[in-house]
CSV table of C-alpha atoms (C1' of nucleotides) in Angstrom, one decimal:
chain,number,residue,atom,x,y,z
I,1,UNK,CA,9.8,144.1,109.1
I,2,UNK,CA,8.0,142.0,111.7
I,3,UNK,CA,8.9,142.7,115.1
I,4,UNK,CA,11.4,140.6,117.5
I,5,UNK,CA,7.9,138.9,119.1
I,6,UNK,CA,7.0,137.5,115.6
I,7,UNK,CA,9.9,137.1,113.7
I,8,UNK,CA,9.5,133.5,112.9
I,9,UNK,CA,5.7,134.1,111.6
I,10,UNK,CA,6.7,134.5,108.1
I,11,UNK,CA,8.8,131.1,108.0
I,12,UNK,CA,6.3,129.4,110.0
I,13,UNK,CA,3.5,130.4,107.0
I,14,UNK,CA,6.1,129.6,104.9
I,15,UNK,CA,6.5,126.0,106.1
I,16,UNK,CA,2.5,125.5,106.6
I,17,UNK,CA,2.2,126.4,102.5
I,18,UNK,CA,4.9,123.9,101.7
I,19,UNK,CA,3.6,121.0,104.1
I,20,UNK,CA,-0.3,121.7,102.7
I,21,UNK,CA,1.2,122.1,99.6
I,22,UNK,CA,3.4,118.5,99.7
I,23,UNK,CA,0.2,116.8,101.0
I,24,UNK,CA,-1.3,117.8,97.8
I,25,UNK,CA,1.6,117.2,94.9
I,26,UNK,CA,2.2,114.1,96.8
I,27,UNK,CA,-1.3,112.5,96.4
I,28,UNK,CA,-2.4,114.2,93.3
I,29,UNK,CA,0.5,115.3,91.3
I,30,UNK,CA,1.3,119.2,90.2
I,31,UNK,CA,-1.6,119.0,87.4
I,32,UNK,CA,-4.1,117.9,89.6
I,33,UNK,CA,-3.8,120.0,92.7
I,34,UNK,CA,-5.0,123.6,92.5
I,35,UNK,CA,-3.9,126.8,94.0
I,36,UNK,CA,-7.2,126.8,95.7
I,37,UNK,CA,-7.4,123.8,97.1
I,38,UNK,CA,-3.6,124.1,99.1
I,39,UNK,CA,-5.3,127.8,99.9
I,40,UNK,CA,-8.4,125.7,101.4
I,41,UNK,CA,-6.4,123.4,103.2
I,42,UNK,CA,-4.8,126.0,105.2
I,43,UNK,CA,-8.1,127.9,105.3
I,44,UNK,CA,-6.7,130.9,104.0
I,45,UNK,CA,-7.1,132.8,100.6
I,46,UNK,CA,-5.3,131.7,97.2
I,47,UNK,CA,-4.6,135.4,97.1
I,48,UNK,CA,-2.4,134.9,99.9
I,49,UNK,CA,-0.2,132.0,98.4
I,50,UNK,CA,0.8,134.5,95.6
I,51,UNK,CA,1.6,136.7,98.8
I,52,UNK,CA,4.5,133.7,99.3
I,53,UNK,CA,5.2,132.6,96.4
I,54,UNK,CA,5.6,134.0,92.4
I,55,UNK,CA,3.6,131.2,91.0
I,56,UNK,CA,3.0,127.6,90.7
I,57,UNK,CA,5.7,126.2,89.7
I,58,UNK,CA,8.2,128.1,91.9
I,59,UNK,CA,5.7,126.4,94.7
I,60,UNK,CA,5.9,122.9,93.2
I,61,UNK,CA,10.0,123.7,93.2
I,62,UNK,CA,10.3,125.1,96.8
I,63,UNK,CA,8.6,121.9,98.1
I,64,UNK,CA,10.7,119.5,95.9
I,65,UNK,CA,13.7,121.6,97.5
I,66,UNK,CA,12.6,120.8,100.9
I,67,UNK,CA,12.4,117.3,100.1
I,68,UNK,CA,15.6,117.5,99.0
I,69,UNK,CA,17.5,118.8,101.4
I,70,UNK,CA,15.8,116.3,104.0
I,71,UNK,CA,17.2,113.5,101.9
I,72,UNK,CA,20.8,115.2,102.0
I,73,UNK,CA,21.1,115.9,105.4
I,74,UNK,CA,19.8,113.0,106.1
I,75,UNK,CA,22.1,111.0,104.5
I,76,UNK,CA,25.2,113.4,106.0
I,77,UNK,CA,23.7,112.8,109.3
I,78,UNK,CA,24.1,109.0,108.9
I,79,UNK,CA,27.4,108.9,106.9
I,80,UNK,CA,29.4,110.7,109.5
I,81,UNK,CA,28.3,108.1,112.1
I,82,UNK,CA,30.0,105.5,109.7
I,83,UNK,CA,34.2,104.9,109.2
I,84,UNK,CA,33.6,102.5,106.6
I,85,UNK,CA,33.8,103.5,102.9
I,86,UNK,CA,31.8,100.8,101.8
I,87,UNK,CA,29.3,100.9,104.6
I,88,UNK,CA,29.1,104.1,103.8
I,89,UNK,CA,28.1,103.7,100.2
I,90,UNK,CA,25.7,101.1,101.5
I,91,UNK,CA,24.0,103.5,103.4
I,92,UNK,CA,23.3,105.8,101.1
I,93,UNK,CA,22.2,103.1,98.8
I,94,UNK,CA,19.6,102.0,101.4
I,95,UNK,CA,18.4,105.6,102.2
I,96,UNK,CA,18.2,106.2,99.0
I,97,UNK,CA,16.0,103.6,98.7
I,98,UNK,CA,13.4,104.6,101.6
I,99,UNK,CA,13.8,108.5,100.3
I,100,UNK,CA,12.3,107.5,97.3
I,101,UNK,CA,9.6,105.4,99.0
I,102,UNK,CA,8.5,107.4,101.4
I,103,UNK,CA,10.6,111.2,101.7
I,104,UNK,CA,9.7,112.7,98.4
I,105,UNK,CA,6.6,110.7,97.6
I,106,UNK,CA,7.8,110.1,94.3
I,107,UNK,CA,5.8,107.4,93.6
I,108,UNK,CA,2.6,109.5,93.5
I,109,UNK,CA,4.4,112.7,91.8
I,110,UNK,CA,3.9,111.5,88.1
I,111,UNK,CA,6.3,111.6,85.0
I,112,UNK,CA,4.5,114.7,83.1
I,113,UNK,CA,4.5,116.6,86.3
I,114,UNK,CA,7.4,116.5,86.6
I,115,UNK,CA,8.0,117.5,82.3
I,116,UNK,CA,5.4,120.0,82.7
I,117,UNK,CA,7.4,122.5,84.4
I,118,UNK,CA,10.7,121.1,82.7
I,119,UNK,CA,12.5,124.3,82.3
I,120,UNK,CA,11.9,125.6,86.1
I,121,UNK,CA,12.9,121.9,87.5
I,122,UNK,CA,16.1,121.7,85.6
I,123,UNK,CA,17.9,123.6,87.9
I,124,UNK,CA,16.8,121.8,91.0
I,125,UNK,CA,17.4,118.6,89.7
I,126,UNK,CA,21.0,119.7,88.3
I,127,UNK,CA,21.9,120.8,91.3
I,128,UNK,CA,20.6,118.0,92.8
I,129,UNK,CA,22.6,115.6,91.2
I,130,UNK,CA,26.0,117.7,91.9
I,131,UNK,CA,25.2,117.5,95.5
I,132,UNK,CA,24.5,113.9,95.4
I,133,UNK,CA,27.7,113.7,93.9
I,134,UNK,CA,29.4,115.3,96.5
I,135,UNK,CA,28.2,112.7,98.6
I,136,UNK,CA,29.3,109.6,96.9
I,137,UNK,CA,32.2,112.1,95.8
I,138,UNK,CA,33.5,112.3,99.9
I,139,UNK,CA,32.7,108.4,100.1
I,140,UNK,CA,34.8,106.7,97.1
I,141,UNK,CA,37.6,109.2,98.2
I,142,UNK,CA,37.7,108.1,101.8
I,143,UNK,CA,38.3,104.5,100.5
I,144,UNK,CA,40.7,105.6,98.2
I,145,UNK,CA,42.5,107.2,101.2
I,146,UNK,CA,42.3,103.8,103.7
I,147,UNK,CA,43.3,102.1,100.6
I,148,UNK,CA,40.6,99.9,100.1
I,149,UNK,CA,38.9,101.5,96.9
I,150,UNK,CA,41.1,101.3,93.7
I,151,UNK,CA,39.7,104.3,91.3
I,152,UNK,CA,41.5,105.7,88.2
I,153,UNK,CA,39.0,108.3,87.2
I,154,UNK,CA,37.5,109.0,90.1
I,155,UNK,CA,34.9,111.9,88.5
I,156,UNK,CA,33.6,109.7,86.1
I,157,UNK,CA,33.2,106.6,88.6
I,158,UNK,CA,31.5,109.1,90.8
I,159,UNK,CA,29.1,109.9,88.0
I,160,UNK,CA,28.8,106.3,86.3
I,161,UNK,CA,27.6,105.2,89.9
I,162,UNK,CA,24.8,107.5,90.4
I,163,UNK,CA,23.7,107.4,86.3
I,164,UNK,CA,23.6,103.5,87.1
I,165,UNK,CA,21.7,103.2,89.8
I,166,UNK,CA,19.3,106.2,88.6
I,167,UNK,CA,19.2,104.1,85.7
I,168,UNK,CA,18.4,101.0,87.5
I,169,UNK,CA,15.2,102.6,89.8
I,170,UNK,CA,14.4,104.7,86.2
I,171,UNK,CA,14.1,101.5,84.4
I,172,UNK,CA,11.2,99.9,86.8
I,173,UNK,CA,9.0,102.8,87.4
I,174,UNK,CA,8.8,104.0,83.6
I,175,UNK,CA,6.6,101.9,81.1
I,176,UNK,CA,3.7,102.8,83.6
I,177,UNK,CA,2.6,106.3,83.3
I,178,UNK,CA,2.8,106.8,86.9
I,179,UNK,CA,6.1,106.4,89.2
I,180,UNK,CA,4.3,103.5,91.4
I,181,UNK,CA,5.7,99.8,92.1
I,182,UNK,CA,3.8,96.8,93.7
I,183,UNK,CA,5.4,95.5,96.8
I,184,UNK,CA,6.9,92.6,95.6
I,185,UNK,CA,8.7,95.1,92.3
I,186,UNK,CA,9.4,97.3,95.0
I,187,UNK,CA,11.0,94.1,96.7
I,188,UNK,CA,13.1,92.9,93.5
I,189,UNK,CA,14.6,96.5,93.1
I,190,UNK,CA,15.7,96.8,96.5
I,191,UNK,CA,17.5,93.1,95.4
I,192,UNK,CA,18.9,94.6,92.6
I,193,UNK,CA,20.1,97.5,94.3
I,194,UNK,CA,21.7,95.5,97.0
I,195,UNK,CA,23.4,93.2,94.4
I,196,UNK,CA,24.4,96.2,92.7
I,197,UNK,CA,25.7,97.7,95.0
I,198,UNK,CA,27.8,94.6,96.6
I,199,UNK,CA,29.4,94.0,92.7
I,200,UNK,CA,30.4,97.6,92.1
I,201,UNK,CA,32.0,98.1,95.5
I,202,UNK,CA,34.0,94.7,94.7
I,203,UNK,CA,34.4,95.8,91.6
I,204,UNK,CA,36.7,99.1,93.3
I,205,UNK,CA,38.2,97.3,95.9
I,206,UNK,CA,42.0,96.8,95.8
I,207,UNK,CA,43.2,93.6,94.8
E,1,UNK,CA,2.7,79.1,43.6
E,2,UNK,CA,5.5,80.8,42.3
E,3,UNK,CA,7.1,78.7,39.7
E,4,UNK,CA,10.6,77.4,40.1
E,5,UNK,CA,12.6,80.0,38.9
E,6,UNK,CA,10.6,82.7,40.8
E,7,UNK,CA,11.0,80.0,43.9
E,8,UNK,CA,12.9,83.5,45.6
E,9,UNK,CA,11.1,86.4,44.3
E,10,UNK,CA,8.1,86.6,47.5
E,11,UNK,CA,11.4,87.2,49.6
E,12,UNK,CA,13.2,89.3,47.9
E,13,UNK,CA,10.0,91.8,47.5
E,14,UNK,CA,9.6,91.4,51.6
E,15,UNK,CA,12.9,92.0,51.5
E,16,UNK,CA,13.1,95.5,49.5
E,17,UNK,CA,9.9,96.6,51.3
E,18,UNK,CA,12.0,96.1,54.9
E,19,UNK,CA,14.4,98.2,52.9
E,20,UNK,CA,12.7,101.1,52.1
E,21,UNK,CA,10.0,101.2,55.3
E,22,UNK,CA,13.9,101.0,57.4
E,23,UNK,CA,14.8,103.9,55.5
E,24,UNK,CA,11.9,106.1,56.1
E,25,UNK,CA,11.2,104.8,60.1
E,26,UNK,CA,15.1,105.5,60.3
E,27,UNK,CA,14.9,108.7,59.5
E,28,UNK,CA,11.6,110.0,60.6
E,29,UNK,CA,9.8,107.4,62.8
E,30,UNK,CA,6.9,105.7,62.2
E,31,UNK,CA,4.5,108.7,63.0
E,32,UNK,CA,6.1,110.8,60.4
E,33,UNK,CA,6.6,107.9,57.5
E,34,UNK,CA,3.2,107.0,55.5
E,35,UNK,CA,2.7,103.9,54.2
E,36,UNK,CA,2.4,106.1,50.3
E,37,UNK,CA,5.6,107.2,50.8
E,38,UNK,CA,7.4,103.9,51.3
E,39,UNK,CA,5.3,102.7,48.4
E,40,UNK,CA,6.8,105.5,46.1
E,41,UNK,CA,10.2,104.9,47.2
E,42,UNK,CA,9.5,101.9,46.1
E,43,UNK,CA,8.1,102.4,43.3
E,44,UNK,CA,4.8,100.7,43.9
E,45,UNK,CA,1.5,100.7,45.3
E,46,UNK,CA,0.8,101.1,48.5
E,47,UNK,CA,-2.1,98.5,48.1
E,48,UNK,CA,0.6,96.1,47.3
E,49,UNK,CA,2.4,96.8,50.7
E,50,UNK,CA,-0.6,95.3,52.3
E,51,UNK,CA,-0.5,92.4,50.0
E,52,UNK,CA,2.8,91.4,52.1
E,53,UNK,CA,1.4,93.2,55.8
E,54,UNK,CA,-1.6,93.3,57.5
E,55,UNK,CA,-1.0,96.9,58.5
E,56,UNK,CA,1.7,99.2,59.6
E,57,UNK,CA,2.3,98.5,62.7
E,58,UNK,CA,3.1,94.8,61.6
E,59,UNK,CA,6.0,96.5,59.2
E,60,UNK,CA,7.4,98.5,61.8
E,61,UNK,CA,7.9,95.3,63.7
E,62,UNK,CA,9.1,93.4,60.8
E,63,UNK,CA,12.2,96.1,60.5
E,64,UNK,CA,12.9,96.4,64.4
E,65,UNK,CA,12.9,92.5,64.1
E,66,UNK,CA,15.1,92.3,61.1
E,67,UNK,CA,17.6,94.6,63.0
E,68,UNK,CA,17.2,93.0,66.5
E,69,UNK,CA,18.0,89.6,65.1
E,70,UNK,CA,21.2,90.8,62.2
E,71,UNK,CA,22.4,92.2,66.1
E,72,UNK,CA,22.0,89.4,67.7
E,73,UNK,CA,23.5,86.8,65.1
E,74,UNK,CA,27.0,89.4,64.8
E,75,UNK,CA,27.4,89.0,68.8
E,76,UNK,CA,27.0,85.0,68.7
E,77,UNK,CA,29.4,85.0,65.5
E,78,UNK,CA,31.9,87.4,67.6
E,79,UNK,CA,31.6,85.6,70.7
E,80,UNK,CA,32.1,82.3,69.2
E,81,UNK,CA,35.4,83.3,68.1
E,82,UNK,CA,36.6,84.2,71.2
E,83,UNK,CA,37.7,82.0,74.4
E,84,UNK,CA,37.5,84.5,77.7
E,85,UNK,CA,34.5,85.5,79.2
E,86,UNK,CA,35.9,88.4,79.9
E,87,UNK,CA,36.9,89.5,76.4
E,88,UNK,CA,33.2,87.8,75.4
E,89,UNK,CA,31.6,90.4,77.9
E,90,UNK,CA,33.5,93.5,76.3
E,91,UNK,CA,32.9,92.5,72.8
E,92,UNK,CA,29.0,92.2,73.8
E,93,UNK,CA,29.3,95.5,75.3
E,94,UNK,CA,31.0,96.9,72.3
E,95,UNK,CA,29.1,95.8,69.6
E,96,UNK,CA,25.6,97.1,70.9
E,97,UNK,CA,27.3,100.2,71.1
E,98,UNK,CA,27.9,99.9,67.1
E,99,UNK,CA,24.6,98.3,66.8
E,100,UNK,CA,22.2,101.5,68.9
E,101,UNK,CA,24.5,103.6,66.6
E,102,UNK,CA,24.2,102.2,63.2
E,103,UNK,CA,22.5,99.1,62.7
E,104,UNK,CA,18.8,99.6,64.5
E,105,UNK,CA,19.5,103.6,63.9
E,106,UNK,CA,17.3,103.8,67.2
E,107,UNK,CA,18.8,107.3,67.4
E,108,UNK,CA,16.5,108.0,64.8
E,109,UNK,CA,13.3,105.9,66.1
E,110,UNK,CA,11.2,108.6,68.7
E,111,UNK,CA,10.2,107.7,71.8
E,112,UNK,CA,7.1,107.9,71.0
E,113,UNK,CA,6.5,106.3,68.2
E,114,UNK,CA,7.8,103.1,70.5
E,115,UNK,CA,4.7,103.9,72.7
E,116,UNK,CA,1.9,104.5,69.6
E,117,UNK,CA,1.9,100.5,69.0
E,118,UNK,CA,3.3,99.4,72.7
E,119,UNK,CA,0.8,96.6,72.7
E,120,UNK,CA,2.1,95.3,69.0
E,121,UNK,CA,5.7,95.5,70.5
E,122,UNK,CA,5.7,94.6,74.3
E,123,UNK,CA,6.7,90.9,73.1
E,124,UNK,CA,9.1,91.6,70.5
E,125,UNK,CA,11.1,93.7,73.4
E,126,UNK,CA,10.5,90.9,75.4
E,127,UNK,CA,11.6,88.8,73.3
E,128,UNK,CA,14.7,90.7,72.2
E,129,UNK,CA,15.4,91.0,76.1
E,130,UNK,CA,15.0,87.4,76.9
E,131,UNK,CA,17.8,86.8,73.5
E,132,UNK,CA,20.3,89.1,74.8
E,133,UNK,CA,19.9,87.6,78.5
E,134,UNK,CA,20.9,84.0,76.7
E,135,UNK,CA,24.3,85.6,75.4
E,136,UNK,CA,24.8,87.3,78.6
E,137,UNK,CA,24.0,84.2,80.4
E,138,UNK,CA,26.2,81.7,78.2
E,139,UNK,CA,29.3,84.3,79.0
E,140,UNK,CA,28.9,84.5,82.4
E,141,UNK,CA,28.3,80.7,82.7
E,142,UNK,CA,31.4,80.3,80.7
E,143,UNK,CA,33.2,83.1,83.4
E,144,UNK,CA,32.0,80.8,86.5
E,145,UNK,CA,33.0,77.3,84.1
E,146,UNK,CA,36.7,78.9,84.2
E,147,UNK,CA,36.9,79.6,87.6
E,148,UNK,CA,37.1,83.3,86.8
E,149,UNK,CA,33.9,84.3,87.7
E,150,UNK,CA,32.3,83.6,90.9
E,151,UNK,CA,28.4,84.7,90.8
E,152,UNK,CA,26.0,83.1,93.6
E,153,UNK,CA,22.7,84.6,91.8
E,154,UNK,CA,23.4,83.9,88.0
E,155,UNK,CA,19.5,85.2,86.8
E,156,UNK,CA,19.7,88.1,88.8
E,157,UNK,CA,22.9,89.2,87.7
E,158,UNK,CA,22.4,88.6,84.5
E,159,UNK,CA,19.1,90.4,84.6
E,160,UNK,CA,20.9,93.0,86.5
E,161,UNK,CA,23.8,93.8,84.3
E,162,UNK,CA,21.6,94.1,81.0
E,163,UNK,CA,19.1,96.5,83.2
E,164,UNK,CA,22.3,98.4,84.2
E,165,UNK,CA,23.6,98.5,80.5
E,166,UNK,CA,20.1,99.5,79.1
E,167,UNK,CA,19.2,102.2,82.0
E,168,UNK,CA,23.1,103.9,81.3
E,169,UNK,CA,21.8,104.2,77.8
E,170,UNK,CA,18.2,105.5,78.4
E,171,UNK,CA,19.7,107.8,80.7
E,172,UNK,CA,21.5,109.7,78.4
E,173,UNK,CA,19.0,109.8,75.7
E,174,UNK,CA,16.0,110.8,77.8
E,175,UNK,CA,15.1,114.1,78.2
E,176,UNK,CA,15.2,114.7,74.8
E,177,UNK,CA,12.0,114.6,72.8
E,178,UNK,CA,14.3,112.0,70.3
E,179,UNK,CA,16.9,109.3,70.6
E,180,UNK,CA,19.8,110.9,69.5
E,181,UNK,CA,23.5,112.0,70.9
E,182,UNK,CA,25.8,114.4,69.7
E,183,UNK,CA,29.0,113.0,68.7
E,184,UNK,CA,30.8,113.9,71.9
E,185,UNK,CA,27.7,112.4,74.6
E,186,UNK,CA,28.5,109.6,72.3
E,187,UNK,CA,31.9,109.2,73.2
E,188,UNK,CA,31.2,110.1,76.9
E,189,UNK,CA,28.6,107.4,76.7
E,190,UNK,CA,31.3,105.1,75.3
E,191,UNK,CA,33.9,105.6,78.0
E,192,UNK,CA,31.1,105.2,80.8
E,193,UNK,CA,30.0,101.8,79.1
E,194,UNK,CA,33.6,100.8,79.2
E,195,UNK,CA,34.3,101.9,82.6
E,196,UNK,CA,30.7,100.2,84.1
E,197,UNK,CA,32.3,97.0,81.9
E,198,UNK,CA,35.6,97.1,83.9
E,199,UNK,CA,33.9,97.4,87.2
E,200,UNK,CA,31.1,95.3,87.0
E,201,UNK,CA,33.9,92.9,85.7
E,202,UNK,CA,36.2,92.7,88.3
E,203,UNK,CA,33.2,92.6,90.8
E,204,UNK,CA,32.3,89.3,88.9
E,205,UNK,CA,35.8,88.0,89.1
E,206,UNK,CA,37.6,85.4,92.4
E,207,UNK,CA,39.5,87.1,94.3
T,1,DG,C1',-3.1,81.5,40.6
T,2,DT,C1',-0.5,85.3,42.2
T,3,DT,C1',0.3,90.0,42.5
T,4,DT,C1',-0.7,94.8,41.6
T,5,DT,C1',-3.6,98.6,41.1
T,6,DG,C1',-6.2,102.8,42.3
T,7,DA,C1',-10.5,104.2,43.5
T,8,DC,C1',-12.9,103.4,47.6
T,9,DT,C1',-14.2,103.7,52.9
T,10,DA,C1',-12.8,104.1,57.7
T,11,DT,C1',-9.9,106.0,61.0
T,12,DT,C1',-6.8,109.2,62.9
T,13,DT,C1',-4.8,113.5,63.2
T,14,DT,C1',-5.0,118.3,63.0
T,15,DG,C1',-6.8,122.7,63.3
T,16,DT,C1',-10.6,125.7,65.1
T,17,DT,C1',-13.7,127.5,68.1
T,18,DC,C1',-15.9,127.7,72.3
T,19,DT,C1',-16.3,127.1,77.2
T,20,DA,C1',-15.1,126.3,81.9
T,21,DA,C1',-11.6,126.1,85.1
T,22,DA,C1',-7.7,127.5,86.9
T,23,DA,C1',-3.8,130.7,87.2
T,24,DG,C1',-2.4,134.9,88.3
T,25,DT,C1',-3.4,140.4,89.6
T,26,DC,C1',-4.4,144.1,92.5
T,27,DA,C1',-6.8,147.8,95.0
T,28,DA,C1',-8.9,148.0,99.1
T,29,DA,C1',-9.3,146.1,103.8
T,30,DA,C1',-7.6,144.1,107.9
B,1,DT,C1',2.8,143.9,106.4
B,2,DT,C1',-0.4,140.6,105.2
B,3,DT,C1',-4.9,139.1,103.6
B,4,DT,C1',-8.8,139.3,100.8
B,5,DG,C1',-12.0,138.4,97.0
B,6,DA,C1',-13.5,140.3,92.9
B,7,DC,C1',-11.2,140.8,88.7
B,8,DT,C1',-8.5,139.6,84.2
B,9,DT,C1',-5.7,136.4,81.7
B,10,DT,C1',-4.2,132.1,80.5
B,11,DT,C1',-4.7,127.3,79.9
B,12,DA,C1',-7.1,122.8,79.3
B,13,DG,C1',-10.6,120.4,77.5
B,14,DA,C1',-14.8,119.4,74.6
B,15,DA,C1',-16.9,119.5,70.2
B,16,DC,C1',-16.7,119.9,65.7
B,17,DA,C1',-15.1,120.2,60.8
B,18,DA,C1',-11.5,119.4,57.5
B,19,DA,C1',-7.5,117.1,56.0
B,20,DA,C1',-4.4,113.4,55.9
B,21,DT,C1',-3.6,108.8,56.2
B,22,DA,C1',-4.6,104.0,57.2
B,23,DG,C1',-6.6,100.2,55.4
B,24,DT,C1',-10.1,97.5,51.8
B,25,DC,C1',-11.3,95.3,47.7
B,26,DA,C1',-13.1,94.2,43.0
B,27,DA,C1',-11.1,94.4,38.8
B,28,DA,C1',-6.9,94.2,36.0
B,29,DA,C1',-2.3,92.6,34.9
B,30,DC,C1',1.0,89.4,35.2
DNA sequence: GTTTTGACTATTTTGTTCTAAAAGTCAAAA
DNA sequence: TTTTGACTTTTAGAACAAAATAGTCAAAAC
């Protein structure tokens, strides 16, 4: 055990891999970045990341867990600000938007990356997705409460709503073999998004 | 020049071959169909395949083509019949359920064999696209017509609804190395269709 | 003249081996 | 407890041969 005088050393070289690490995966992708270069970075020993972490992968996880998390709290953070169900929802639409832009670095993290270490990911994502769901879960509920969201099935709706606007950002970035948009597609999704958005909260609203 | 009672029989050949090259790129793609094989269904040479096409890749097109367009001439008869945009919009959405099931049999059709000739494709997707945007178009033109719809951005949201239609789809069948849904992701797909229909309805509609 | 044929060539895919690079290990050192 | 760097193992890629398949064409059949 380290003592009371360093007991935040091992997080702290925890955090220092994950941000060297990030730096990396974000500019070059998981195939392209090796274990020695993050170990160069922090001018330490690739020996030593092993020391952290099992392998790889569970690296490339951990740091797409932190990402992750930001984006959540993030969006908690902002939501509990907000008293409006469908501000709210438009919130989380638009931080959504930026997470993806600029949190996660998903446009440089490319699509076999991401396949490459399929069977590790799918947990993260998964879970992911059921706390994303929670989310939108706690906001179409609230508007069910001040009456001003109308929804029969309110577990699929929760999970039609995400699938469609995963859908709708999956649909642009695909086709290229790199998640990247130009400004101005960049520009048009935010459009769609926002229209979106604005026809499927009409669409709940009370008549 | 075939003589007058023969006046038929260059079609009817390009017609069999469609026949039996749908067949085989129904049930194993293009990658795993050979050109001998649809020759010998056919009873034929496959020298005399390429009397009719330059080369695979232009048959492979030929059947998607033949598919996209018997799809696209059942929705204009079906839609003709009717008189609400509404119902118009639902029996759209319906029949290109039928159709992904059992007309194009894309749950047959890889991904990748899609990719191998993208170039040969890109405008016949296009093209498709740009079809289906003129039905959804006419209905929702008919919706605003009839004072049921009221849509400030008609190419946007008609761009936007066939996105959200096509990404609920892809999302569902991604992640799989094939196109192809077990019978109950079917019906789940089915309901979420209906229910993204119902929404994205009333959004459209005055209030 | 039009269509079909099958032997032909060209191209692509597949399997193999080899090599270099990177992943991952571990006993010794700090 | 943590770090190190030499070590082994695994993976990715290049190069090549072999096999399968695409695509051609002159001659034959219709």
């Amino acid at each position: 055990m380290a003592t009371a005088t360093h007991c935040c050393e091992n997080e702290e070289k925890i955090a220092h891999i994950l941000e060297a690490a990030q730096k990396r995966f974000g500019l070059y992708g998981l195939g392209k970045t090796t274990m020695q270069e993050i170990a160069s970075d922090l001018g330490t020993s690739k020996g030593s990341l092993y020391y952290y972490f099992p392998d790889k992968g569970h690296l490339f996880r951990a740091v797409v867990e932190k990402e992750q998390s930001l984006f959540l709290s993030f969006v908690e953070d902002k939501i509990r600000e907000l008293t409006d169900a469908e501000m709210m929802l438009k919130a989380y639409v638009k931080i959504r938007q930026t997470y993806f832009r600029t949190f996660l670095n998903l446009s440089r993290f490319r699509l076999e990356d991401i396949r490459e270490i399929k069977p590790l990911m799918e947990e993260t994502w998964a879970d992911f997705e059921k706390k994303e769901k929670v989310i939108i879960r706690k906001i179409f509920s609230k508007g069910i409460r001040d009456g001003i969201f109308s929804i029969s099935e309110l577990e699929r709706t929760v999970s039609l709503f995400l699938h469609l606007m995963k859908g709708l950002h999956h649909r642009k970035t695909k086709n290229k073999g790199i998640f990247y948009l130009e400004p101005e597609e960049y520009a048009s999704l935010i459009k769609d998004d926002n229209l979106f958005t604005e026809i499927f909260i009409k669409g709940l609203k009370y008549k």
